[in-house]
Short mmCIF file of C-alpha atoms in Angstrom, two decimals:
data_model
loop_
_atom_site.label_atom_id
_atom_site.label_comp_id
_atom_site.label_asym_id
_atom_site.label_seq_id
_atom_site.Cartn_x
_atom_site.Cartn_y
_atom_site.Cartn_z
CA UNK A 1 46.88 25.90 16.58
CA UNK A 2 49.32 28.80 16.09
CA UNK A 3 53.01 28.83 15.19
CA UNK A 4 56.06 31.06 15.41
CA UNK A 5 57.57 31.94 12.98
CA UNK A 6 54.24 32.55 11.27
CA UNK A 7 53.98 30.98 7.81
CA UNK A 8 55.82 32.95 5.11
CA UNK A 9 57.57 35.29 7.58
CA UNK A 10 60.48 36.98 5.82
CA UNK A 11 59.67 35.58 2.39
CA UNK A 12 59.12 39.13 1.11
CA UNK A 13 62.66 40.21 2.10
CA UNK A 14 64.26 41.36 -1.14
CA UNK A 15 67.88 41.86 -2.17
CA UNK A 16 67.96 45.38 -0.78
CA UNK A 17 66.14 44.58 2.48
CA UNK A 18 67.73 45.39 5.86
CA UNK A 19 69.86 42.64 7.36
CA UNK A 20 67.32 42.13 10.15
CA UNK A 21 64.47 41.46 7.72
CA UNK A 22 63.21 37.96 8.36
CA UNK A 23 63.28 35.48 11.22
CA UNK A 24 66.14 35.79 13.75
CA UNK A 25 68.75 33.14 13.11
CA UNK A 26 68.52 31.80 16.67
CA UNK A 27 64.71 31.65 16.62
CA UNK A 28 62.95 28.98 18.64
CA UNK A 29 60.15 27.41 16.63
CA UNK A 30 57.00 27.38 18.75
CA UNK A 31 53.69 25.59 18.21
CA UNK A 32 50.68 26.37 20.39
CA UNK A 33 48.10 23.57 20.34
CA UNK A 34 44.44 23.82 21.28
CA UNK A 35 44.67 20.34 22.83
CA UNK A 36 47.07 18.61 25.22
CA UNK A 37 49.62 16.49 23.40
CA UNK A 38 50.41 12.85 23.87
CA UNK A 39 53.88 13.37 25.39
CA UNK A 40 55.58 10.65 23.35
CA UNK A 41 54.70 12.57 20.17
CA UNK A 42 56.25 15.85 21.38
CA UNK A 43 59.58 14.81 19.88
CA UNK A 44 61.92 16.03 17.14
CA UNK A 45 60.68 13.30 14.77
CA UNK A 46 57.26 15.00 14.65
CA UNK A 47 58.60 17.99 12.74
CA UNK A 48 60.93 18.58 9.80
CA UNK A 49 62.79 21.85 9.22
CA UNK A 50 65.07 21.96 6.21
CA UNK A 51 66.40 23.99 3.32
CA UNK A 52 66.72 22.10 0.07
CA UNK A 53 66.86 18.38 0.78
CA UNK A 54 64.13 17.23 3.24
CA UNK A 55 66.41 14.41 4.37
CA UNK A 56 69.02 16.92 5.58
CA UNK A 57 66.96 18.74 8.17
CA UNK A 58 68.28 20.72 11.11
CA UNK A 59 68.59 18.98 14.49
CA UNK A 60 66.09 20.40 16.98
CA UNK A 61 65.57 19.90 20.71
CA UNK A 62 61.93 19.85 21.90
CA UNK A 63 60.45 21.12 25.15
CA UNK A 64 56.73 20.84 25.90
CA UNK A 65 54.99 23.36 28.14
CA UNK A 66 51.79 21.85 29.54
CA UNK A 67 50.61 25.08 31.12
CA UNK A 68 50.44 26.96 27.81
CA UNK A 69 50.21 23.90 25.53
CA UNK A 70 53.26 25.15 23.61
CA UNK A 71 55.87 22.86 22.07
CA UNK A 72 59.20 24.62 21.49
CA UNK A 73 61.96 23.43 19.17
CA UNK A 74 65.40 24.92 19.78
CA UNK A 75 68.46 24.48 17.63
CA UNK A 76 70.87 22.09 19.32
CA UNK A 77 74.03 23.27 21.09
CA UNK A 78 73.34 26.96 20.62
CA UNK A 79 73.35 26.68 16.84
CA UNK A 80 71.88 29.18 14.39
CA UNK A 81 70.06 29.00 11.10
CA UNK A 82 71.91 29.99 7.94
CA UNK A 83 71.65 33.70 7.06
CA UNK A 84 69.11 34.84 4.48
CA UNK A 85 67.91 31.32 3.65
CA UNK A 86 64.42 29.96 2.95
CA UNK A 87 63.50 27.12 5.32
CA UNK A 88 60.57 24.75 5.02
CA UNK A 89 58.64 23.47 8.05
CA UNK A 90 56.60 20.26 7.90
CA UNK A 91 54.37 19.20 10.80
CA UNK A 92 54.14 15.42 10.69
CA UNK A 93 50.75 13.71 10.77
CA UNK A 94 50.87 10.03 11.81
CA UNK A 95 49.78 7.63 9.10
CA UNK A 96 49.28 4.60 11.34
CA UNK A 97 49.49 3.57 14.99
CA UNK A 98 53.28 3.13 14.89
CA UNK A 99 54.35 6.16 12.87
CA UNK A 100 55.71 9.48 14.13
CA UNK A 101 53.52 12.56 14.21
CA UNK A 102 51.54 14.76 16.57
CA UNK A 103 48.67 13.27 18.55
CA UNK A 104 46.49 14.57 21.34
CA UNK A 105 46.66 12.71 24.67
CA UNK A 106 43.71 10.53 23.66
CA UNK A 107 45.36 9.47 20.39
CA UNK A 108 43.59 11.88 18.01
CA UNK A 109 45.87 12.83 15.09
CA UNK A 110 46.83 16.38 14.22
CA UNK A 111 44.45 17.88 11.68
CA UNK A 112 45.11 20.78 9.35
CA UNK A 113 43.43 24.03 10.33
CA UNK A 114 44.23 27.73 9.91
CA UNK A 115 47.94 26.87 10.10
CA UNK A 116 49.09 24.77 7.12
CA UNK A 117 50.97 21.57 7.85
CA UNK A 118 53.76 22.72 5.52
CA UNK A 119 55.02 26.30 5.22
CA UNK A 120 58.16 28.40 4.70
CA UNK A 121 60.05 31.17 6.47
CA UNK A 122 63.17 33.12 5.55
CA UNK A 123 65.92 33.93 8.03
CA UNK A 124 67.53 37.32 8.58
CA UNK A 125 71.09 38.00 7.48
CA UNK A 126 72.14 39.64 10.75
CA UNK A 127 73.86 37.73 13.53
CA UNK A 128 71.62 37.10 16.56
CA UNK A 129 72.26 38.96 19.84
CA UNK A 130 73.93 37.14 22.77
CA UNK A 131 71.69 34.57 24.43
CA UNK A 132 69.88 35.66 27.58
CA UNK A 133 70.82 34.04 30.87
CA UNK A 134 68.60 31.23 32.12
CA UNK A 135 66.50 31.33 35.28
CA UNK A 136 68.08 29.94 38.48
CA UNK A 137 66.83 26.52 39.60
CA UNK A 138 63.63 26.39 41.65
CA UNK A 139 64.47 26.09 45.34
CA UNK A 140 62.82 23.72 47.78
CA UNK A 141 61.56 26.68 49.81
CA UNK A 142 59.93 28.16 46.71
CA UNK A 143 58.09 24.96 45.83
CA UNK A 144 56.80 24.47 49.39
CA UNK A 145 55.55 28.07 49.35
CA UNK A 146 53.86 27.45 45.99
CA UNK A 147 51.94 24.49 47.42
CA UNK A 148 51.04 26.42 50.56
CA UNK A 149 49.89 29.56 48.73
CA UNK A 150 48.02 27.42 46.23
CA UNK A 151 45.73 26.09 48.98
CA UNK A 152 47.13 22.57 48.54
CA UNK A 153 48.24 22.03 52.15
CA UNK A 154 45.16 22.91 54.17
CA UNK A 155 44.16 20.64 57.03
CA UNK A 156 41.49 18.99 54.87
CA UNK A 157 43.67 18.47 51.81
CA UNK A 158 47.31 17.37 51.57
CA UNK A 159 48.88 18.04 54.95
CA UNK A 160 50.52 15.50 57.25
CA UNK A 161 48.53 14.92 60.43
CA UNK A 162 50.97 14.44 63.31
CA UNK A 163 48.93 16.16 66.01
CA UNK A 164 48.45 13.70 68.93
CA UNK A 165 45.53 15.78 70.26
CA UNK A 166 43.37 14.75 67.33
CA UNK A 167 42.83 18.27 66.01
CA UNK A 168 43.34 17.16 62.38
CA UNK A 169 39.96 16.93 60.70
CA UNK A 170 40.78 14.04 58.38
CA UNK A 171 43.58 12.12 56.73
CA UNK A 172 45.28 13.64 53.67
CA UNK A 173 43.26 13.19 50.50
CA UNK A 174 44.41 10.17 48.47
CA UNK A 175 47.34 9.82 50.88
CA UNK A 176 49.13 12.75 49.23
CA UNK A 177 51.05 15.19 51.46
CA UNK A 178 52.66 18.35 50.10
CA UNK A 179 53.54 20.29 53.25
CA UNK A 180 57.19 19.24 53.63
CA UNK A 181 60.09 17.87 51.62
CA UNK A 182 59.91 14.51 53.38
CA UNK A 183 56.17 14.28 52.78
CA UNK A 184 56.58 15.01 49.06
CA UNK A 185 59.33 12.39 48.75
CA UNK A 186 57.23 9.85 50.64
CA UNK A 187 53.89 10.34 48.89
CA UNK A 188 54.41 12.09 45.53
CA UNK A 189 57.73 11.59 43.77
CA UNK A 190 57.64 8.39 41.76
CA UNK A 191 54.43 7.27 43.49
CA UNK A 192 51.43 6.26 41.34
CA UNK A 193 48.28 8.36 41.58
CA UNK A 194 45.53 6.17 43.03
CA UNK A 195 43.01 7.47 40.49
CA UNK A 196 45.12 6.03 37.67
CA UNK A 197 45.76 2.55 39.06
CA UNK A 198 44.25 -0.28 37.05
CA UNK A 199 44.01 -4.01 37.69
CA UNK A 200 46.57 -5.84 39.78
CA UNK A 201 49.39 -3.32 39.25
CA UNK A 202 48.46 -1.15 42.23
CA UNK A 203 51.31 0.70 43.89
CA UNK A 204 53.52 0.39 40.81
CA UNK A 205 54.42 3.07 38.26
CA UNK A 206 54.42 1.65 34.73
CA UNK A 207 57.32 2.63 32.48
CA UNK A 208 55.44 1.98 29.22
CA UNK A 209 51.69 1.97 29.90
CA UNK A 210 49.27 0.96 27.17
CA UNK A 211 47.97 4.52 27.15
CA UNK A 212 48.64 7.84 28.87
CA UNK A 213 47.32 7.98 32.41
CA UNK A 214 47.66 4.35 33.50
CA UNK A 215 49.52 4.00 36.81
CA UNK A 216 50.88 7.51 36.27
CA UNK A 217 53.31 8.96 38.84
CA UNK A 218 52.07 11.93 40.82
CA UNK A 219 55.43 13.61 40.20
CA UNK A 220 57.75 12.18 37.56
CA UNK A 221 61.11 14.00 37.88
CA UNK A 222 62.15 15.72 34.63
CA UNK A 223 58.73 14.85 33.11
CA UNK A 224 55.96 17.36 33.91
CA UNK A 225 54.05 15.95 30.93
CA UNK A 226 53.95 12.58 32.72
CA UNK A 227 53.12 13.95 36.18
CA UNK A 228 49.54 13.50 37.37
CA UNK A 229 49.85 16.50 39.67
CA UNK A 230 50.21 18.84 36.69
CA UNK A 231 47.06 17.59 35.00
CA UNK A 232 45.04 17.88 38.23
CA UNK A 233 46.19 21.49 38.62
CA UNK A 234 45.46 22.29 34.98
CA UNK A 235 41.82 21.26 35.35
CA UNK A 236 41.31 24.17 37.78
CA UNK A 237 40.18 26.99 35.48
CA UNK A 238 40.91 29.69 38.09
CA UNK A 239 44.57 28.70 37.80
CA UNK A 240 44.70 30.57 34.50
CA UNK A 241 44.08 33.99 36.02
CA UNK A 242 47.12 36.25 36.36
CA UNK A 243 45.80 38.17 39.37
CA UNK A 244 42.90 37.74 41.83
CA UNK A 245 40.52 40.02 39.91
CA UNK A 246 41.94 39.64 36.42
CA UNK A 247 39.69 38.22 33.71
CA UNK A 248 40.91 35.04 32.11
CA UNK A 249 41.36 36.88 28.82
CA UNK A 250 44.19 39.02 30.22
CA UNK A 251 47.52 37.29 30.29
CA UNK A 252 51.19 37.35 29.56
CA UNK A 253 53.36 34.71 27.97
CA UNK A 254 57.05 33.99 27.62
CA UNK A 255 56.48 32.79 24.07
CA UNK A 256 56.39 34.64 20.79
CA UNK A 257 53.63 32.50 19.36
CA UNK A 258 50.32 34.29 19.81
CA UNK A 259 47.15 33.22 21.56
CA UNK A 260 44.36 34.45 19.34
CA UNK A 261 43.49 37.41 17.12
CA UNK A 262 42.99 39.66 20.17
CA UNK A 263 45.74 38.15 22.33
CA UNK A 264 43.24 36.32 24.49
CA UNK A 265 44.50 33.77 26.99
CA UNK A 266 41.58 31.57 28.02
CA UNK A 267 41.90 28.36 30.03
CA UNK A 268 41.81 25.11 28.08
CA UNK A 269 38.48 24.59 26.31
CA UNK A 270 35.81 23.07 28.54
CA UNK A 271 35.59 20.12 26.16
CA UNK A 272 39.32 19.44 26.60
CA UNK A 273 39.04 19.56 30.38
CA UNK A 274 36.16 17.10 30.16
CA UNK A 275 38.23 14.81 27.92
CA UNK A 276 41.01 14.84 30.52
CA UNK A 277 38.51 13.91 33.22
CA UNK A 278 37.05 11.07 31.17
CA UNK A 279 40.45 9.78 30.07
CA UNK A 280 42.42 9.70 33.32
CA UNK A 281 42.27 12.92 35.42
CA UNK A 282 39.40 11.80 37.60
CA UNK A 283 37.85 13.40 40.64
CA UNK A 284 37.88 17.11 41.39
CA UNK A 285 40.49 19.56 40.08
CA UNK A 286 43.24 20.70 42.44
CA UNK A 287 43.14 22.55 44.67
CA UNK A 288 39.68 21.76 45.99
CA UNK A 289 37.56 24.84 46.61
CA UNK A 290 38.69 28.40 46.02
CA UNK A 291 42.29 29.31 45.34
CA UNK A 292 44.06 31.28 48.06
CA UNK A 293 45.37 33.93 45.69
CA UNK A 294 46.85 36.52 48.09
CA UNK A 295 47.76 38.75 45.16
CA UNK A 296 49.81 35.96 43.63
CA UNK A 297 49.63 34.95 39.99
CA UNK A 298 48.20 31.40 39.99
CA UNK A 299 49.40 30.77 36.46
CA UNK A 300 52.91 31.78 37.50
CA UNK A 301 52.56 29.22 40.29
CA UNK A 302 51.69 26.56 37.73
CA UNK A 303 54.77 27.51 35.72
CA UNK A 304 56.95 27.28 38.84
CA UNK A 305 55.69 23.79 39.70
CA UNK A 306 56.18 22.68 36.10
CA UNK A 307 59.74 24.07 36.05
CA UNK A 308 60.53 22.38 39.38
CA UNK A 309 59.47 19.02 37.96
CA UNK A 310 61.35 19.63 34.69
CA UNK A 311 64.52 20.37 36.68
CA UNK A 312 64.24 17.01 38.45
CA UNK A 313 61.86 17.80 41.36
CA UNK A 314 64.83 18.51 43.62
CA UNK A 315 64.18 18.85 47.35
CA UNK A 316 67.67 19.43 48.68
CA UNK A 317 68.43 22.30 51.07
CA UNK A 318 64.83 22.36 52.27
CA UNK A 319 63.84 24.19 55.46
CA UNK A 320 63.03 21.82 58.29
#
């Protein structure tokens, strides 16, 4: 696990220090986990950030990035931290089955490691710069291209077979079609992944399953962390390359929290991928076979698909 701000950042800022000494007042607190989180624990109640009274903590808005396993906490409504103030961060460890705190997807509790579960940082005195503009929404054309370039819509994978001549080699795998907006609506959005169906509840997405990965939707709008498609894509280790010939230790990130001592960016540990497979992400990773890279960044493609789902998996204004 790694965090930004790093523990004790800015605590050495003295009376005569520059106004920008310390953590920017609009900083987003970021936690990079070595395991995938149980989504229901990636909430504001799993962390406390306060100055003085622990019961008077700041209000934070969480966002969980499955691709990089980073949980971000932003101040609500564009707020800022107080200038030149010492803040305490507490990462909550669950004490029983019903208490708040970070857990991995299989229920394992957060354990203390190189990053302490409680640490401090001091904010800068200077006002933060204006906020950067946000990215435009993902278009339907962009998401269809992402599936096509990601080798997901080949004739033997997830493409609709409407050819009356019989040239299609086989039906789409698991009934999933990703080659058009109508096909995605019909077979993916809000539809349970067959590999996750249990007992008599086939064909039904469960709102509150007994555990993660039971009757899970293939695409759950606004919830990439509850979308089976994301987990299938994440089990493909080649998806973590940033170029066709790039080693998996070369990467970029949109976060300030680091990867490792040398900036390495490996795929999820093999043991974690195996845990996913044993827990609920069964079968082969997606896409099957080699990725069709075509000089594209496969990890950027993962980010695009994740952002499309987070924005509601919209498919309006799609090319016909």
